[in-house]
Short mmCIF file of C-alpha atoms and ligand atoms in Angstrom, two decimals:
data_model
loop_
_atom_site.label_atom_id
_atom_site.label_comp_id
_atom_site.label_asym_id
_atom_site.label_seq_id
_atom_site.Cartn_x
_atom_site.Cartn_y
_atom_site.Cartn_z
CA MET A 1 0.00 0.00 0.00
CA ALA A 2 1.29 3.42 -0.86
CA ASN A 3 1.73 5.76 2.06
CA TYR A 4 -0.04 8.84 0.84
CA GLU A 5 1.55 11.05 3.47
CA SER A 6 5.12 10.34 2.42
CA LEU A 7 7.15 12.07 -0.23
CA LEU A 8 9.91 10.35 -2.18
CA ALA A 9 12.32 12.07 -4.55
CA LEU A 10 13.94 10.07 -7.36
CA LYS A 11 17.20 11.58 -8.53
CA ALA A 12 18.76 10.84 -11.94
CA ARG A 13 21.59 11.91 -14.20
CA PHE A 14 18.88 13.28 -16.48
CA VAL A 15 15.17 13.81 -16.01
CA PHE A 16 13.23 14.09 -19.28
CA PRO A 17 9.96 15.80 -18.35
CA VAL A 18 8.92 15.99 -22.06
CA ALA A 19 6.94 19.09 -21.02
CA GLY A 20 10.32 20.89 -21.09
CA PRO A 21 14.01 20.28 -21.83
CA PRO A 22 16.02 17.53 -20.06
CA ILE A 23 17.14 18.43 -16.52
CA PRO A 24 20.70 17.34 -15.60
CA GLY A 25 20.84 15.96 -12.05
CA GLY A 26 17.07 16.39 -11.79
CA CYS A 27 14.59 15.03 -9.28
CA VAL A 28 11.06 13.70 -9.68
CA THR A 29 9.21 13.90 -6.37
CA ILE A 30 6.24 11.65 -5.91
CA CYS A 31 3.55 11.35 -3.27
CA GLY A 32 1.39 8.25 -3.39
CA PRO A 33 0.25 7.74 -6.99
CA SER A 34 1.11 11.25 -8.20
CA ILE A 35 3.99 13.48 -9.18
CA VAL A 36 4.23 16.56 -6.95
CA ALA A 37 7.43 18.21 -8.20
CA VAL A 38 9.94 17.99 -11.06
CA GLY A 39 13.11 20.07 -11.19
CA SER A 40 16.80 20.46 -10.48
CA LYS A 41 16.31 21.34 -6.79
CA VAL A 42 16.73 18.45 -4.37
CA PRO A 43 13.66 18.54 -2.12
CA ASP A 44 13.62 18.22 1.66
CA CYS A 45 12.42 14.62 1.78
CA PRO A 46 13.92 11.14 1.40
CA VAL A 47 15.92 11.00 -1.85
CA GLN A 48 16.67 7.86 -3.81
CA ASP A 49 19.63 8.51 -6.10
CA LEU A 50 19.21 6.14 -9.05
CA GLY A 51 22.63 6.98 -10.48
CA ASN A 52 23.47 7.00 -14.17
CA VAL A 53 19.93 6.79 -15.42
CA ALA A 54 17.27 8.82 -17.16
CA ILE A 55 13.78 9.20 -15.73
CA LEU A 56 11.07 9.74 -18.31
CA PRO A 57 7.30 9.42 -18.59
CA GLY A 58 5.89 5.94 -19.16
CA PHE A 59 5.59 5.16 -22.86
CA VAL A 60 2.21 5.17 -24.59
CA ASN A 61 1.71 2.51 -27.25
CA ALA A 62 -1.16 3.92 -29.28
CA HIS A 63 -1.84 0.80 -31.33
CA THR A 64 -1.52 -2.90 -30.66
CA HIS A 65 -3.45 -6.18 -30.77
CA LEU A 66 -2.44 -8.02 -27.59
CA GLU A 67 -4.10 -11.29 -28.61
CA PHE A 68 -1.00 -12.08 -30.72
CA SER A 69 1.49 -11.46 -27.89
CA ASP A 70 2.45 -15.13 -27.59
CA LEU A 71 3.93 -15.20 -31.10
CA ALA A 72 7.71 -15.65 -31.11
CA VAL A 73 8.02 -14.31 -34.65
CA PRO A 74 5.68 -12.40 -36.96
CA ILE A 75 3.20 -14.21 -39.19
CA GLY A 76 4.13 -14.48 -42.86
CA ARG A 77 7.20 -12.97 -44.46
CA PRO A 78 8.56 -9.44 -44.91
CA SER A 79 7.16 -7.37 -47.79
CA MET A 80 4.23 -9.70 -48.40
CA PRO A 81 0.98 -8.11 -49.65
CA LEU A 82 -1.39 -7.23 -46.81
CA PRO A 83 -4.31 -9.34 -48.14
CA ASP A 84 -2.05 -12.44 -48.17
CA TRP A 85 -0.89 -11.70 -44.64
CA ILE A 86 -4.52 -11.35 -43.50
CA ARG A 87 -5.27 -14.81 -44.93
CA GLN A 88 -2.50 -16.22 -42.73
CA VAL A 89 -3.74 -14.28 -39.68
CA ILE A 90 -7.23 -15.76 -40.17
CA GLU A 91 -5.71 -19.26 -40.30
CA HIS A 92 -3.70 -18.55 -37.17
CA ARG A 93 -6.80 -17.33 -35.33
CA ARG A 94 -8.72 -20.47 -36.27
CA ALA A 95 -5.90 -22.66 -34.99
CA THR A 96 -5.45 -20.82 -31.69
CA ALA A 97 -8.98 -19.78 -30.80
CA ASP A 98 -8.51 -20.00 -27.00
CA ALA A 99 -5.09 -18.38 -26.73
CA GLY A 100 -6.32 -14.76 -26.70
CA PRO A 101 -6.77 -14.07 -22.96
CA SER A 102 -3.45 -15.53 -21.80
CA ALA A 103 -1.59 -14.03 -24.75
CA ALA A 104 -3.06 -10.62 -23.92
CA MET A 105 -1.90 -10.82 -20.30
CA GLN A 106 1.53 -11.87 -21.57
CA GLY A 107 1.55 -8.83 -23.83
CA LEU A 108 0.63 -6.52 -20.97
CA ARG A 109 3.52 -7.87 -18.88
CA GLU A 110 5.95 -7.52 -21.79
CA SER A 111 4.76 -3.96 -22.38
CA LEU A 112 5.20 -2.96 -18.73
CA ALA A 113 8.70 -4.42 -18.60
CA ALA A 114 9.52 -2.35 -21.70
CA GLY A 115 8.29 0.83 -20.01
CA THR A 116 4.83 1.13 -21.57
CA THR A 117 2.21 2.28 -19.07
CA ALA A 118 -0.71 2.95 -21.42
CA LEU A 119 -1.92 1.19 -24.55
CA GLY A 120 -4.47 1.54 -27.31
CA GLU A 121 -5.57 -2.06 -27.71
CA ILE A 122 -7.77 -3.46 -30.46
CA ALA A 123 -9.69 -6.32 -28.87
CA THR A 124 -11.43 -9.08 -30.74
CA SER A 125 -10.95 -11.98 -28.36
CA ASP A 126 -12.69 -11.98 -25.05
CA TRP A 127 -9.63 -11.45 -22.84
CA ARG A 128 -11.42 -8.55 -21.21
CA SER A 129 -13.76 -10.99 -19.46
CA ASN A 130 -10.78 -12.34 -17.51
CA GLY A 131 -12.04 -12.01 -13.92
CA ARG A 132 -8.64 -10.94 -12.61
CA LEU A 133 -8.16 -8.28 -15.23
CA GLU A 134 -8.97 -5.23 -13.15
CA ALA A 135 -6.86 -6.51 -10.24
CA GLU A 136 -3.91 -7.45 -12.43
CA LEU A 137 -4.00 -4.51 -14.76
CA ARG A 138 -1.35 -1.93 -13.95
CA SER A 139 -1.34 0.03 -17.18
CA ILE A 140 -4.25 2.03 -18.51
CA VAL A 141 -5.72 0.27 -21.52
CA VAL A 142 -7.96 2.04 -23.98
CA MET A 143 -9.70 -1.02 -25.34
CA PHE A 144 -11.18 -0.57 -28.79
CA HIS A 145 -13.81 -3.20 -29.46
CA GLU A 146 -13.25 -4.32 -33.04
CA SER A 147 -16.30 -4.45 -35.33
CA ILE A 148 -16.39 -6.24 -38.66
CA ALA A 149 -19.38 -6.46 -41.02
CA PRO A 150 -18.69 -6.11 -44.72
CA LEU A 151 -22.21 -7.32 -45.57
CA ARG A 152 -25.43 -5.56 -44.67
CA ASP A 153 -27.01 -8.57 -42.96
CA ARG A 154 -24.20 -8.70 -40.38
CA ILE A 155 -24.46 -5.05 -39.33
CA ALA A 156 -27.20 -5.31 -36.68
CA ARG A 157 -25.36 -7.98 -34.76
CA ALA A 158 -22.07 -6.03 -34.87
CA VAL A 159 -23.78 -2.88 -33.57
CA TRP A 160 -25.46 -4.84 -30.80
CA ALA A 161 -22.08 -6.29 -29.71
CA ALA A 162 -20.43 -2.85 -29.79
CA GLU A 163 -23.15 -1.30 -27.62
CA LYS A 164 -22.98 -4.21 -25.17
CA PHE A 165 -19.22 -3.66 -24.91
CA LEU A 166 -19.66 0.05 -24.17
CA LEU A 167 -22.23 -0.65 -21.44
CA TRP A 168 -19.85 -3.20 -19.91
CA GLY A 169 -16.90 -0.79 -20.26
CA GLN A 170 -18.53 1.76 -17.99
CA THR A 171 -17.90 -0.52 -15.00
CA PHE A 172 -14.10 -0.50 -15.25
CA LYS A 173 -11.48 2.00 -14.12
CA ARG A 174 -8.27 1.04 -15.88
CA VAL A 175 -9.94 -0.14 -19.04
CA ARG A 176 -11.31 2.78 -21.06
CA PRO A 177 -13.69 1.64 -23.77
CA GLY A 178 -13.49 2.67 -27.38
CA LEU A 179 -14.70 1.29 -30.70
CA SER A 180 -12.77 0.10 -33.73
CA PRO A 181 -14.43 -0.17 -37.10
CA HIS A 182 -11.73 -2.49 -38.45
CA ALA A 183 -10.98 -1.17 -41.97
CA PRO A 184 -12.74 0.00 -45.14
CA TYR A 185 -12.68 -3.48 -46.66
CA THR A 186 -14.42 -5.09 -43.66
CA VAL A 187 -16.79 -2.33 -42.51
CA HIS A 188 -19.97 -1.46 -44.38
CA PRO A 189 -20.63 2.31 -44.38
CA GLU A 190 -23.87 1.74 -42.46
CA LEU A 191 -21.93 -0.03 -39.72
CA LEU A 192 -19.45 2.84 -39.65
CA ALA A 193 -22.30 5.34 -39.27
CA SER A 194 -23.78 3.34 -36.37
CA LEU A 195 -20.39 3.12 -34.62
CA VAL A 196 -19.85 6.87 -35.02
CA GLU A 197 -23.29 7.42 -33.49
CA LEU A 198 -22.41 5.12 -30.56
CA SER A 199 -19.10 6.94 -30.06
CA GLN A 200 -21.01 10.22 -29.78
CA ARG A 201 -23.60 8.79 -27.42
CA PHE A 202 -21.02 7.17 -25.10
CA GLN A 203 -18.32 9.81 -25.69
CA VAL A 204 -15.65 7.26 -26.58
CA PRO A 205 -12.86 7.30 -29.18
CA LEU A 206 -12.79 5.43 -32.48
CA ALA A 207 -9.76 3.74 -34.04
CA MET A 208 -9.78 2.55 -37.65
CA HIS A 209 -7.10 0.98 -39.86
CA LEU A 210 -7.04 3.34 -42.81
CA ALA A 211 -4.92 3.87 -45.93
CA GLU A 212 -2.71 0.99 -44.84
CA SER A 213 -2.01 -0.62 -48.22
CA ARG A 214 -2.17 0.03 -51.95
CA GLU A 215 -4.57 -2.90 -52.28
CA GLU A 216 -7.04 -1.12 -49.98
CA ILE A 217 -7.02 2.00 -52.19
CA GLU A 218 -7.43 -0.23 -55.27
CA LEU A 219 -10.51 -1.90 -53.77
CA LEU A 220 -12.16 1.41 -52.90
CA ARG A 221 -11.43 2.95 -56.29
CA GLY A 222 -12.45 0.15 -58.57
CA GLY A 223 -13.94 -2.66 -56.46
CA SER A 224 -11.12 -4.90 -57.63
CA GLY A 225 -7.80 -6.47 -56.70
CA PRO A 226 -6.54 -8.89 -54.03
CA PHE A 227 -8.89 -7.60 -51.32
CA ARG A 228 -11.89 -8.38 -53.52
CA GLU A 229 -10.54 -11.91 -54.04
CA LEU A 230 -10.05 -12.31 -50.31
CA LEU A 231 -13.57 -11.10 -49.52
CA GLU A 232 -15.05 -13.37 -52.18
CA ASP A 233 -13.19 -16.34 -50.72
CA LEU A 234 -14.60 -15.47 -47.29
CA GLN A 235 -18.15 -15.08 -48.72
CA SER A 236 -17.93 -11.45 -47.60
CA TRP A 237 -17.98 -9.62 -50.91
CA ASP A 238 -20.87 -7.21 -51.45
CA PRO A 239 -20.95 -6.18 -55.13
CA LEU A 240 -23.17 -3.15 -54.49
CA ALA A 241 -21.40 0.16 -54.95
CA ASP A 242 -22.73 1.52 -51.64
CA ALA A 243 -20.99 -1.26 -49.69
CA ARG A 244 -17.94 0.99 -49.41
CA TYR A 245 -16.93 4.60 -49.98
CA PRO A 246 -14.74 5.28 -53.03
CA ARG A 247 -12.04 7.25 -51.18
CA ILE A 248 -10.16 7.25 -47.89
CA PHE A 249 -11.23 10.88 -47.59
CA ASP A 250 -14.86 9.80 -47.16
CA TYR A 251 -13.88 7.62 -44.21
CA LEU A 252 -12.01 10.51 -42.61
CA VAL A 253 -15.14 12.66 -42.90
CA GLN A 254 -17.10 9.99 -41.01
CA LEU A 255 -14.43 9.54 -38.32
CA ALA A 256 -14.30 13.31 -37.81
CA ARG A 257 -17.83 13.14 -36.37
CA ALA A 258 -16.60 11.07 -33.40
CA PRO A 259 -15.45 12.85 -30.22
CA ARG A 260 -11.95 11.52 -30.90
CA ALA A 261 -10.54 9.36 -33.67
CA LEU A 262 -7.31 7.50 -34.38
CA VAL A 263 -6.32 6.80 -37.96
CA ILE A 264 -4.18 3.67 -37.73
CA HIS A 265 -1.24 3.56 -40.18
CA GLY A 266 -2.23 6.21 -42.77
CA ASN A 267 0.57 4.95 -45.03
CA TYR A 268 -1.07 6.13 -48.25
CA LEU A 269 -2.84 9.39 -47.40
CA ASP A 270 -2.98 11.98 -50.18
CA ARG A 271 -2.54 15.74 -49.86
CA ALA A 272 -6.24 16.52 -49.33
CA GLU A 273 -6.46 13.84 -46.64
CA LEU A 274 -3.37 15.14 -44.85
CA ASP A 275 -4.81 18.69 -44.98
CA PHE A 276 -8.08 17.40 -43.54
CA LEU A 277 -6.22 15.77 -40.63
CA ALA A 278 -4.10 18.88 -40.05
CA ASP A 279 -7.29 20.94 -39.70
CA ARG A 280 -8.61 18.52 -37.08
CA ALA A 281 -5.47 17.87 -35.04
CA GLU A 282 -7.34 18.45 -31.76
CA ALA A 283 -9.58 15.42 -32.22
CA MET A 284 -7.89 13.24 -34.85
CA ALA A 285 -4.49 11.59 -34.70
CA VAL A 286 -2.56 9.31 -37.02
CA VAL A 287 -0.74 6.36 -35.48
CA TYR A 288 2.48 5.42 -37.26
CA CYS A 289 3.66 1.87 -36.56
CA PRO A 290 7.31 2.12 -37.70
CA ARG A 291 8.56 -1.46 -37.63
CA THR A 292 5.28 -2.88 -38.93
CA HIS A 293 5.40 -0.33 -41.75
CA HIS A 294 8.91 -1.60 -42.48
CA PHE A 295 7.83 -5.26 -42.26
CA PHE A 296 5.34 -4.77 -45.09
CA GLY A 297 7.89 -2.89 -47.20
CA HIS A 298 5.79 0.24 -47.79
CA PRO A 299 7.45 3.34 -49.32
CA SER A 300 9.11 5.58 -46.74
CA TYR A 301 6.70 7.17 -44.27
CA PRO A 302 6.32 10.98 -44.56
CA LEU A 303 6.66 11.51 -40.81
CA ALA A 304 8.59 14.80 -40.93
CA ARG A 305 6.16 16.21 -43.46
CA MET A 306 3.13 15.22 -41.40
CA LEU A 307 4.67 16.73 -38.26
CA ALA A 308 5.50 19.93 -40.17
CA MET A 309 1.82 20.13 -41.17
CA ASN A 310 0.92 19.93 -37.45
CA ILE A 311 -0.95 16.68 -37.88
CA SER A 312 -1.30 14.90 -34.51
CA MET A 313 0.92 11.84 -34.64
CA ALA A 314 1.50 8.96 -32.24
CA LEU A 315 3.45 5.71 -32.35
CA GLY A 316 2.31 2.11 -32.07
CA THR A 317 3.98 -1.27 -32.15
CA ASP A 318 1.01 -2.96 -33.84
CA SER A 319 1.04 -6.63 -32.84
CA ARG A 320 3.61 -9.39 -32.66
CA ALA A 321 1.94 -10.74 -35.81
CA SER A 322 3.89 -8.07 -37.76
CA ASN A 323 6.54 -6.92 -35.26
CA PRO A 324 9.25 -8.76 -33.30
CA ASP A 325 8.21 -7.34 -29.89
CA LEU A 326 5.96 -4.80 -28.13
CA SER A 327 8.67 -2.31 -27.15
CA LEU A 328 7.75 1.27 -27.93
CA PHE A 329 11.32 2.22 -27.00
CA GLU A 330 12.49 0.10 -29.95
CA GLU A 331 9.97 1.86 -32.20
CA MET A 332 11.42 5.22 -31.14
CA ARG A 333 14.97 4.00 -31.76
CA PHE A 334 13.90 2.78 -35.19
CA VAL A 335 12.41 6.20 -35.96
CA ALA A 336 15.62 7.85 -34.73
CA GLU A 337 17.64 5.70 -37.14
CA ARG A 338 15.38 6.06 -40.17
CA HIS A 339 14.05 9.61 -39.86
CA ASN A 340 17.09 11.86 -39.50
CA ASP A 341 14.87 14.83 -40.27
CA VAL A 342 12.89 14.42 -37.01
CA MET A 343 14.47 15.75 -33.81
CA LEU A 344 15.15 13.22 -31.05
CA SER A 345 13.18 15.33 -28.56
CA LYS A 346 10.19 15.10 -30.94
CA ILE A 347 10.56 11.32 -31.15
CA LEU A 348 10.44 11.08 -27.36
CA GLU A 349 7.33 13.25 -27.37
CA LEU A 350 5.70 10.97 -29.97
CA GLY A 351 6.19 7.96 -27.69
CA THR A 352 4.85 9.70 -24.59
CA LEU A 353 2.77 12.90 -24.65
CA ALA A 354 1.54 12.56 -28.24
CA GLY A 355 0.33 9.01 -27.60
CA ALA A 356 -1.41 10.12 -24.41
CA ARG A 357 -3.13 12.93 -26.35
CA ALA A 358 -4.20 10.59 -29.13
CA LEU A 359 -5.84 8.29 -26.58
CA GLY A 360 -7.32 11.15 -24.54
CA LEU A 361 -5.12 10.37 -21.51
CA ASP A 362 -2.88 13.46 -21.46
CA ARG A 363 -4.41 14.95 -18.33
CA GLN A 364 -3.12 11.95 -16.35
CA MET A 365 0.08 11.03 -18.17
CA GLY A 366 2.49 11.65 -21.03
CA THR A 367 4.76 14.15 -19.24
CA LEU A 368 6.46 14.43 -15.86
CA GLU A 369 4.53 17.30 -14.31
CA PRO A 370 2.99 17.96 -10.90
CA GLY A 371 -0.50 16.51 -10.71
CA LYS A 372 0.07 13.74 -13.25
CA LEU A 373 0.31 10.06 -12.36
CA ALA A 374 3.74 8.86 -11.25
CA ASN A 375 3.93 6.53 -14.27
CA LEU A 376 7.56 6.61 -15.26
CA ASN A 377 10.46 4.78 -16.73
CA VAL A 378 14.00 4.50 -15.51
CA VAL A 379 16.49 3.97 -18.34
CA ARG A 380 20.08 2.93 -17.61
CA LEU A 381 22.51 5.12 -19.61
CA ASP A 382 26.04 4.80 -20.97
CA ASP A 383 28.85 6.45 -19.06
CA ALA A 384 29.68 8.45 -22.20
CA SER A 385 28.97 12.13 -22.43
CA ALA A 386 26.84 13.60 -25.19
CA GLY A 387 26.03 17.09 -26.38
CA ASP A 388 22.34 16.27 -26.50
CA PRO A 389 21.13 14.04 -23.64
CA HIS A 390 18.57 12.55 -26.06
CA GLU A 391 21.51 10.90 -27.86
CA LEU A 392 22.35 9.06 -24.65
CA LEU A 393 18.72 8.09 -24.20
CA PHE A 394 18.43 6.57 -27.67
CA ALA A 395 21.90 4.95 -27.65
CA PRO A 396 21.75 1.22 -28.49
CA THR A 397 22.95 0.24 -25.01
CA ALA A 398 20.37 2.27 -23.08
CA ARG A 399 17.67 0.04 -21.61
CA VAL A 400 14.58 0.29 -19.44
CA VAL A 401 15.46 -1.06 -15.99
CA GLN A 402 12.45 0.01 -13.93
CA THR A 403 8.84 0.85 -14.66
CA TRP A 404 6.82 2.77 -12.07
CA VAL A 405 3.05 2.89 -12.13
CA ARG A 406 1.11 5.15 -9.75
CA GLY A 407 4.20 5.70 -7.64
CA GLU A 408 5.17 2.06 -7.23
CA ILE A 409 7.80 -0.06 -8.97
CA THR A 410 5.97 -2.68 -10.98
CA GLU A 411 8.84 -3.96 -13.09
CA GLN A 412 12.53 -4.14 -12.44
CA ALA A 413 15.31 -5.66 -14.54
CA ALA A 414 16.74 -8.75 -12.84
CA ASP A 415 20.29 -7.39 -12.69
CA GLU A 416 19.34 -4.05 -11.15
ZN1 LIG B 1 -3.56 -3.01 -36.30
#
């Protein structure tokens, strides 16, 4: 039990508040579950000097599917077309129907150990009905109930399930409900409209996979290509023109009616779509999943351009079905290596504050500031000196050695 009367200051070689520049020799002072002070002054209370480490806000993984967390390696092969990969995912799901709940808990543990204290999770399996979930859950999970109905006769049932999920979601504290219309090729426009209406009624966010692949754009434009073949094979092809909108833009217009929306991937957004998102940065964010983007071999992601347009961006790992692990720190390192035109301080912000904003959690987390939850990471640094402390933070040898949630250590590296 936390002693709510006691203060504890954690001292580090560098504190990265994200709300401001790194503080050499800084302290983060916590009281119970909250941060009460951040600065270079050592407070008049017990001080724990953590040595050559950085203290930073807990990472926010804005997009994952935890049901695949027991996979040792991704499904399929690098650069394969998305429709072919989805065929293999469907086969995998059929073969491992009961694995979802335990895999999800495994994914939560892996995420915490890697410093992630909040996640945007797309849930299809029923791991949320795990009776111990609320007791075991340390992180905050925004759980987006995934809805799929490419054919009109499946819509009513999908809407019913989504509403049931939202009613259930009101009873939890650390699970925040949201809805996920899966993608344009699996969601009939009438289902999308109903989910937008539910999101308004329950004031919850929406997350939709959008503009992820060329094949998706091809299907919307001409009703043809590998996605049509996949849907036909699954007896899910609706030949009527109103079974889908012709452009990604039309989907963005629908999502913009929700209180908050996450565009997952956005690998193939055109200029008008990017402008639309820039105009709605308060309520719409794009989640870039760097290593998953790389896995599928898409053309380079216009991250710097999107940031320059002031589009709200966040980072996600996506699942272990297309990524080797669930470490958001590794995603940030990958971005640091591949996107030399994005400042390291911005990359840290993408993995913390920007993710919290995208999920609507930034009042509680995302920066180290008084009043926010004491959800933080301790990262062991090199002895080397560096002009920019962010270079030390993203050095290959730097690693997360402690994760704190609500003022308590929940994960600690074995050799620490
Ligand atoms: Zn996804």
